[in-house]
Coordinates of C-alpha atoms and ligand atoms in Angstrom, one line a residue:
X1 CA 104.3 135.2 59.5
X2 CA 105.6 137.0 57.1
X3 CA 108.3 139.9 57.8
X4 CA 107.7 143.2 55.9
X5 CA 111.1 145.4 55.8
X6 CA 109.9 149.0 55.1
X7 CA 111.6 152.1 54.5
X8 CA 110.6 155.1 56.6
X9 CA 108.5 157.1 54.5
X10 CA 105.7 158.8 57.0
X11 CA 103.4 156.4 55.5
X12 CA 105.3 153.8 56.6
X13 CA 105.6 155.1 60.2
X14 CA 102.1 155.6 60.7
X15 CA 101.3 152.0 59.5
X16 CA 104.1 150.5 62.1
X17 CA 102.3 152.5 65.1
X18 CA 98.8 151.2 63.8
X19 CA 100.6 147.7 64.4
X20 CA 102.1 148.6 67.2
X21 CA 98.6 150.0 68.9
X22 CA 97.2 146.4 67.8
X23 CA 99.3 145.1 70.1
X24 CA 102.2 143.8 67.7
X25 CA 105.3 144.3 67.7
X26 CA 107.6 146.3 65.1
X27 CA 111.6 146.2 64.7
X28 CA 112.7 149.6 65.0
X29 CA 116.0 152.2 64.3
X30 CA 117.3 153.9 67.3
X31 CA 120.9 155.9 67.6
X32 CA 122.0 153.2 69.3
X33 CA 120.9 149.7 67.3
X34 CA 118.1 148.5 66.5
X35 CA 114.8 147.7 68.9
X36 CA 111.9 145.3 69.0
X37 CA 109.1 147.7 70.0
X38 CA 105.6 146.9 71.3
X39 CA 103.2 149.0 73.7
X40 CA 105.1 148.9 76.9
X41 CA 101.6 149.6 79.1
X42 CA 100.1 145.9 76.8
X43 CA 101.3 143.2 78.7
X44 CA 100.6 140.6 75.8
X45 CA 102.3 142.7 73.6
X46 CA 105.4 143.1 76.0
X47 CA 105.2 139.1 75.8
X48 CA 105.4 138.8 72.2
X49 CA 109.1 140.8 72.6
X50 CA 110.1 138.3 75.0
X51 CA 109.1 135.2 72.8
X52 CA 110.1 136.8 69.6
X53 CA 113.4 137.7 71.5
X54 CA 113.9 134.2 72.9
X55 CA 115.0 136.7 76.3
X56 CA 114.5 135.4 79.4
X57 CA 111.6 136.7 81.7
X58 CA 113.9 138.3 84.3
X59 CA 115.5 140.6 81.8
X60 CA 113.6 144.5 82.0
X61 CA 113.2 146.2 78.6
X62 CA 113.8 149.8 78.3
X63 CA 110.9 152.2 77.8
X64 CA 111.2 154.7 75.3
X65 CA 109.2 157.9 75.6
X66 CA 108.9 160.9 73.3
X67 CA 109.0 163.9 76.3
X68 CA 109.4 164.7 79.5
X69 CA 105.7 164.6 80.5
X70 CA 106.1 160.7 79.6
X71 CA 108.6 160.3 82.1
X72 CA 106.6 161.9 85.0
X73 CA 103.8 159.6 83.9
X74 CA 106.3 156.2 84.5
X75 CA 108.3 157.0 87.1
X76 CA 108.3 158.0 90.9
X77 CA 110.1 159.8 93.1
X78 CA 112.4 161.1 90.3
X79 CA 116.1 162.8 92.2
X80 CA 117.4 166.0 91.0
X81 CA 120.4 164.1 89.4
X82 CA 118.3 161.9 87.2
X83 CA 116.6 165.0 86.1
X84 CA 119.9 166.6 85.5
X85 CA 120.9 163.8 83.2
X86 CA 117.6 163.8 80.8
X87 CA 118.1 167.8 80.8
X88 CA 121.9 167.1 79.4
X89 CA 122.0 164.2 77.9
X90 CA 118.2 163.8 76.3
X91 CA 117.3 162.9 73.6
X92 CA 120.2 160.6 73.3
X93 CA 121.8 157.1 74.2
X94 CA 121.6 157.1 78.0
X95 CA 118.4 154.9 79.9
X96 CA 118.1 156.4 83.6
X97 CA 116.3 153.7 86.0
X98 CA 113.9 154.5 88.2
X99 CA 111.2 153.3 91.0
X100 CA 108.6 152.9 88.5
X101 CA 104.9 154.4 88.7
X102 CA 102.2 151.3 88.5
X103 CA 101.2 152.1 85.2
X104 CA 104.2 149.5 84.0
X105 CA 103.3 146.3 84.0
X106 CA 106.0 143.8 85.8
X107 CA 106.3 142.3 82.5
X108 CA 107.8 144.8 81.1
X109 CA 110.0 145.5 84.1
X110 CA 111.4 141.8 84.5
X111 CA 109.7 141.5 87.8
X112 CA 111.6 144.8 89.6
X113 CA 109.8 147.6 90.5
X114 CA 112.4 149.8 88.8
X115 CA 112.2 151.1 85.0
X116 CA 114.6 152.3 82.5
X117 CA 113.2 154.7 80.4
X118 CA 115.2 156.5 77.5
X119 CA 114.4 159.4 75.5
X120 CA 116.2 158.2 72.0
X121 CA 117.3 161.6 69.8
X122 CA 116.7 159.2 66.3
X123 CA 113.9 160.8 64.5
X124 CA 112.2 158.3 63.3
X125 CA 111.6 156.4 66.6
X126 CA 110.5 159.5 68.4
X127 CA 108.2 160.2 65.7
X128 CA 106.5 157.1 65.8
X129 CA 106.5 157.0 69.7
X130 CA 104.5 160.8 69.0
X131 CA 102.4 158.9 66.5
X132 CA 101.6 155.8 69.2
X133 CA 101.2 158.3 71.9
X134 CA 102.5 155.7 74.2
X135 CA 105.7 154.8 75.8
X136 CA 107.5 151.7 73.7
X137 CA 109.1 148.8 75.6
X138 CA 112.0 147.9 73.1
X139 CA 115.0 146.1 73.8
X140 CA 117.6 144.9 71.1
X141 CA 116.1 143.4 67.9
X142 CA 118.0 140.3 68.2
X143 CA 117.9 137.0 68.8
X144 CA 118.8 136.8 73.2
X145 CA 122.4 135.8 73.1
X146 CA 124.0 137.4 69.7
X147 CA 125.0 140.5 68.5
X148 CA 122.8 143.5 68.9
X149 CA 121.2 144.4 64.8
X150 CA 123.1 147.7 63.6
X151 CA 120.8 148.0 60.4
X152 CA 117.4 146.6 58.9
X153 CA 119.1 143.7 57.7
X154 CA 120.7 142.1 60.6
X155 CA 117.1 142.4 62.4
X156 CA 116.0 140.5 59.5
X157 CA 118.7 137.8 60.0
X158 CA 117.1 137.1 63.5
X159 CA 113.5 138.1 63.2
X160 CA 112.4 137.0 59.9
X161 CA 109.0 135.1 60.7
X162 CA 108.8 136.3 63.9
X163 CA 107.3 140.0 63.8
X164 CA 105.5 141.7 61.0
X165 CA 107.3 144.5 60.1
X166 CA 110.5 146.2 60.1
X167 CA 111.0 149.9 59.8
X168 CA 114.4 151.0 58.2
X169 CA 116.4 153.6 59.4
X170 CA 119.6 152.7 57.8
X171 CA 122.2 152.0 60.0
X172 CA 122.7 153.1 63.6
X173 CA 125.3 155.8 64.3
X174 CA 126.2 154.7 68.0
X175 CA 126.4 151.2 67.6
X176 CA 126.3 150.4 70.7
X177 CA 123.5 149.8 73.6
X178 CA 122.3 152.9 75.9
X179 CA 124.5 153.5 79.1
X180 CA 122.3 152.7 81.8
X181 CA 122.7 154.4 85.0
X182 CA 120.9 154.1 88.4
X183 CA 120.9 157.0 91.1
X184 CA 122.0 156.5 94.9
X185 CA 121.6 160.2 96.4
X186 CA 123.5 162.5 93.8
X187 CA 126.2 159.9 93.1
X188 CA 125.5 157.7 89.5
X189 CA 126.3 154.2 88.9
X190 CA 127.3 152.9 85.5
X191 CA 125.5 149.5 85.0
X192 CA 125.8 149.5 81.0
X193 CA 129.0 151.5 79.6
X194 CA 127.3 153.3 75.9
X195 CA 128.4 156.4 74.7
X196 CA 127.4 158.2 77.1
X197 CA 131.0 157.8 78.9
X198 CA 131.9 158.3 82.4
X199 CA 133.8 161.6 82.3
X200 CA 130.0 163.2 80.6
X201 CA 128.4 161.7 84.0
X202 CA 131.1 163.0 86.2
X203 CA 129.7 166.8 84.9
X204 CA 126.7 166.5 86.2
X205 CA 126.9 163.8 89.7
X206 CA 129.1 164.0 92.9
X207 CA 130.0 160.7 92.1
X208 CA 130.4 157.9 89.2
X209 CA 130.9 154.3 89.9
X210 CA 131.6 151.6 87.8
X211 CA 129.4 148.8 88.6
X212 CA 131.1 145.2 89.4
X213 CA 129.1 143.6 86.4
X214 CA 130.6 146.2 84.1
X215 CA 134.0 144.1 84.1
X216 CA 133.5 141.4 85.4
X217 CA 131.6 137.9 85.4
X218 CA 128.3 138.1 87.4
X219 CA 127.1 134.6 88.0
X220 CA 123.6 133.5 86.8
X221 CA 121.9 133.3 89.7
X222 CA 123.6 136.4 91.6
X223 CA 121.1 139.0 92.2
X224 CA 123.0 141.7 90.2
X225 CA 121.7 145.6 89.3
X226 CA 121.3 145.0 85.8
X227 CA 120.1 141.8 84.9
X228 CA 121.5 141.8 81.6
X229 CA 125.0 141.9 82.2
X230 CA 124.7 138.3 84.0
X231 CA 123.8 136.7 80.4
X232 CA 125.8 135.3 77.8
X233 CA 125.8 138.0 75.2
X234 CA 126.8 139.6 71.7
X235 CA 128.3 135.9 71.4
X236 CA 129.1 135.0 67.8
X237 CA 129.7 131.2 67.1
X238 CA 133.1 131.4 66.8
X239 CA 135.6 131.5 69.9
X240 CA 136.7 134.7 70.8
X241 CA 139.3 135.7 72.8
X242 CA 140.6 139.2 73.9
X243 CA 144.4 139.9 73.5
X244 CA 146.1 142.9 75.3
X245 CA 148.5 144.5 74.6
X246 CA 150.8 146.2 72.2
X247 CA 150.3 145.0 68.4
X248 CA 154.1 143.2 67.8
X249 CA 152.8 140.6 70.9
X250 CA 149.3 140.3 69.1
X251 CA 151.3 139.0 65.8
X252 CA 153.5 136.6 67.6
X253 CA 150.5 135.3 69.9
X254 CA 148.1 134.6 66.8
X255 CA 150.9 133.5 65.0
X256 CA 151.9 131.2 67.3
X257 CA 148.1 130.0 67.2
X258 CA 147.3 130.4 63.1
X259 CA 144.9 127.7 61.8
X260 CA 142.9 127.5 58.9
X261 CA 139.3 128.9 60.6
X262 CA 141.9 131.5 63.0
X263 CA 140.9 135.1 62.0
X264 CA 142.4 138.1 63.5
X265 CA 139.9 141.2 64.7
X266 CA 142.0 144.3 64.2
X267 CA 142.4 148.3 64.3
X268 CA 142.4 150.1 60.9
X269 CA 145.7 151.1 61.1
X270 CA 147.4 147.5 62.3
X271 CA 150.0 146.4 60.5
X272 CA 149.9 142.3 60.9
X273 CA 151.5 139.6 58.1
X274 CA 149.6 138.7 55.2
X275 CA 149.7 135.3 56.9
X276 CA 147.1 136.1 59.5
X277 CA 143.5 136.5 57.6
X278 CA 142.1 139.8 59.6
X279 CA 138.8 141.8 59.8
X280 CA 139.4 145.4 60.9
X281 CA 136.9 147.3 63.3
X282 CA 138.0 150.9 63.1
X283 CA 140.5 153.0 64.9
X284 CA 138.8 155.7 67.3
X285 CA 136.5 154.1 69.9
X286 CA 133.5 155.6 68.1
X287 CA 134.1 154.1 64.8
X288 CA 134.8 150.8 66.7
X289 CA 131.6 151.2 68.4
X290 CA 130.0 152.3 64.8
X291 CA 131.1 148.6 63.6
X292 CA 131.6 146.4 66.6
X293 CA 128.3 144.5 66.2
X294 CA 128.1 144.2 62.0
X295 CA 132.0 142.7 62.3
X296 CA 131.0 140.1 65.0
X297 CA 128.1 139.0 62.9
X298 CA 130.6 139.0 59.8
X299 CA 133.2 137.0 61.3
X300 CA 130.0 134.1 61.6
X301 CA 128.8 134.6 58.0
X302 CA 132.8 133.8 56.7
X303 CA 132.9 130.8 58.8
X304 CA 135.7 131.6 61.4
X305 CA 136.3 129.3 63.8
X306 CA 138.7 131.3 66.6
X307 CA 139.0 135.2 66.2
X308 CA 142.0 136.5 68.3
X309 CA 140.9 140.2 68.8
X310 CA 142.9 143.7 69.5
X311 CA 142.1 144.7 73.3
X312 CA 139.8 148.2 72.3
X313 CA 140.8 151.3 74.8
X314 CA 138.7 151.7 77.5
X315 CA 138.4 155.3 77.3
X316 CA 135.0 157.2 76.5
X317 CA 132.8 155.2 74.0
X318 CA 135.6 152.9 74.4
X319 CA 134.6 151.0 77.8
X320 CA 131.5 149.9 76.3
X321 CA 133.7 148.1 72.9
X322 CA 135.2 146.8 75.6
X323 CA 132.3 145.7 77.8
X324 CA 130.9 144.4 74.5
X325 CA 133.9 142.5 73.0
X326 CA 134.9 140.9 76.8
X327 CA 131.0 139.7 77.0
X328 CA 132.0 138.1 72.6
X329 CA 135.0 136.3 74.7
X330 CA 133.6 134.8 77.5
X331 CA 135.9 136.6 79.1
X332 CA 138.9 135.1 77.6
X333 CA 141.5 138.1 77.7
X334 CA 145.4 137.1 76.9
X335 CA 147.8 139.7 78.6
X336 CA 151.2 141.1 77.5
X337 CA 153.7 140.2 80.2
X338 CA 151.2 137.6 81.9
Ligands
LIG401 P1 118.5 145.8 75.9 O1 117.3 146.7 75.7 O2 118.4 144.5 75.1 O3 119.7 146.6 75.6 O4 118.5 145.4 77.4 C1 118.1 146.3 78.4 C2 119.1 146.2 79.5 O5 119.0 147.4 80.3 C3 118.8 145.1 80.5 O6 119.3 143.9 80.0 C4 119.3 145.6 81.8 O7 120.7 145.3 81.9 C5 119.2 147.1 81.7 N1 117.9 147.5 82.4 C6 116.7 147.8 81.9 N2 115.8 148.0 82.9 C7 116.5 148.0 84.0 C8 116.2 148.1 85.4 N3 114.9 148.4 85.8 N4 117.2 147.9 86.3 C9 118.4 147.6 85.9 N5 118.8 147.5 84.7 C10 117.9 147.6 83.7
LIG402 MG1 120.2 143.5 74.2

C-alpha cells in the first residue's frame, strides 16, 4: 500500500476522516507525538492499529474524543476528581482511565474493562475527531518497541506501506506521551509521567502517587496498571546507558569508555572534550522533552553503537525524560559515588 503524507489543509482533513469512517487507519499530529488513529467503536479497524503497530494485543489504546459529551458516552461511573482533571487540564496531554461504558470494544481496551480517554488541545486532531464524529483509538504512530514519531516524517520511517495516509501537523510541541492517571477515591495515581507533572495533579487530588512501574522494571508477565510500562520501549539500536551525576564524572566515565561507535547524549550547555563525539538534547526539561524522541532516532541513523547519556531532572516535564530515557537504557543507570 502506498503511504500518502499530506499537509493539513481542511481538504485534507476531511479526506483522512472519510478513511478513517471506512474503517482505515490514518497517522495523525497530537501535542504530544504523533498517533495511528482508526474508529475506536470498529473493532477491525482497531485491529489494523495493532498489526500496523506490531503492539501486542494486551496493550489498551487511548481514545481521543472532541468534548465532554464524548466522555459521558465511554465512560461509567465517572468520580468528581476525574471530572476535576478534564475541567483543568482539557484539552491537553493528560489520558484519565476509567471503568469503560460497553460501547468500547475489548479490542480497543486490551482486554480490561477500563478506558483511557484524552481530550488532545492540537487543532488539527480535534477537528478531524469533529469531522469523524466518533471517538479515535490512537496510540503512538510507531513501530511497538522504538521511539514514539515527533513529526510526519518519523511516522513515515515506521509506517510507510503500512497505512494510507499521513496527516502533517509539523512537529509536536510536548514530545512526549500523555500522563495517564487512574482514580482511587479523590487520590490520583501517576501511571505514565507527561507533562502534565505531579505538582499540576497535587492542585486538584488529596493525593498523588507515583506508580511502581513509573521507575522501575515491571516484569512481563506481572499484572501491572498500565500495561505499557511492562514493554520494552522508545529502544533505539544502540546501547544506552543512563549516567548520574554531576557533568566532570560524566567526562571521566565516557572517557574512560570512548570507542569509535561511543556517542555522548548531552545538555545544551555541557561543556565535554572535543574527544567525546556528542548529540545535545536541550537544557530545560521541556525542551528535552521537545527533542527526546527525534535525538534517540538520530543517534540510530548516525550509526552509534553505545550512547552514554546525561541523567535528565526529574522535576515537572522532567520525570517523564526520565521515564522515557531509563525505558532507551534498559535500565542501565551509572551513579556518581556508587
Ligand atoms: P500509547 O498510546 O502508545 O502511548 O500507549 C497507551 C498507553 O496508555 C498504554 O500503553 C498504557 O500504558 C496506557 N493505558 C491506556 N489505556 C489504559 C487503561 N485502560 N489502563 C491503564 N493504562 C492504560
Ligand atoms: Mg506508545
Amino acid at each position: 500500500m502506498e503511504t500518502r503524507v499530506l499537509k493539513s489543509t481542511n481538504e485534507n482533513i476531511k479526506y483522512c476522516a472519510e478513511l478513517i469512517k471506512r474503517g482505515e487507519v490514518v497517522g495523525i499530529p497530537t501535542e504530544t507525538v504523533y498517533g495511528l488513529a482508526a474508529n475506536a467503536f470498529n473493532e477491525n479497524a482497531v485491529m489494523k492499529i495493532f498489526k500496523a503497530k506490531k503492539r501486542p494485543a494486551d496493550n489498551p489504546l487511548i481514545v481521543h474524543i472532541a468534548d465532554m459529551d464524548m466522555l459521558r458516552e465511554l465512560a461509567e461511573d465517572i468520580p468528581d476528581t476525574a471530572l476535576e482533571v478534564c475541567k483543568k487540564f482539557w484539552p491537553g496531554p493528560i489520558t484519565v482511565v476509567l471503568p469503560k461504558s460497553d460501547r468500547i470494544p475489548l479490542v480497543t481496551s486490551g482486554g480490561l474493562n477500563t478506558v483511557g480517554i484524552r481530550l488532545p488541545s492540537n487543532n488539527v486532531a480535534r477537528e478531524l475527531i469533529r469531522i469523524c464524529g466518533l471517538p479515535l483509538a490512537a496510540p503512538s504512530a510507531n513501530l511497538s518497541g522504538s521511539p514514539s514519531p515527533t513529526t510526519a516524517n518519523h511516522v513515515f520511517d515506521d509506517m510507510n506501506g503500512r497505512i494510507p495516509a499521513i496527516l502533517d501537523g509539523g512537529s509536536c510541541s510536548v514530545g512526549v506521551e500523555s500522563t495517564v492517571i487512574s482514580f482511587e477515591g479523590d487520590i490520583i495515581r501517576l501511571l505514565r509521567p507527561g507533562k502534565i507533572s505531579v505538582d499540576d495533579l497535587k492542585t486538584v487530588a488529596s493525593d498523588v502517587v507515583v506508580d511502581k512501574g513509573v521507575l522501575e522494571i515491571i516484569s512481563n508477565d506481572a499484572s501491572v496498571k498500565s500495561p505499557g510500562m511492562k514493554y520494552k520501549h522508545y529502544s533505539p539500536k544502540a546501547d544506552v546507558t543512563l549516567i548520574s551525576g554531576s557533568v566532570e564524572f560524566f567526562e571521566q566515565y565516557v572517557a574512560k569508555h570512548n570507542s569509535a561507535g561511543t556517542y555522548a547524549l548531552i545538555f545544551d550547555s555541557d561543556d565535554i572534550s572535543d574527544s567525546i563525539k556528542a548529540v545535545r538534547f536541550g537544557d530545560s526539561s521541556e525542551q528535552q522533552a521537545e527533542r527526546i524522541f527525534a535525538v534517540l532516532r538520530e543517534i540510530d541513523k548516525i550509526g552509534a553503537e553505545r550512547v552514554y547519556a546525561r541523567c535528565p531532572s526529574k522535576e515537572g516535564v522532567g520525570l517523564a525524560v526520565y521515564n522515557r530515557m531509563l525505558r532507551a537504557a534498559g535500565f542501565k543507570v551509572i551513579k556518581e559515588g556508587d
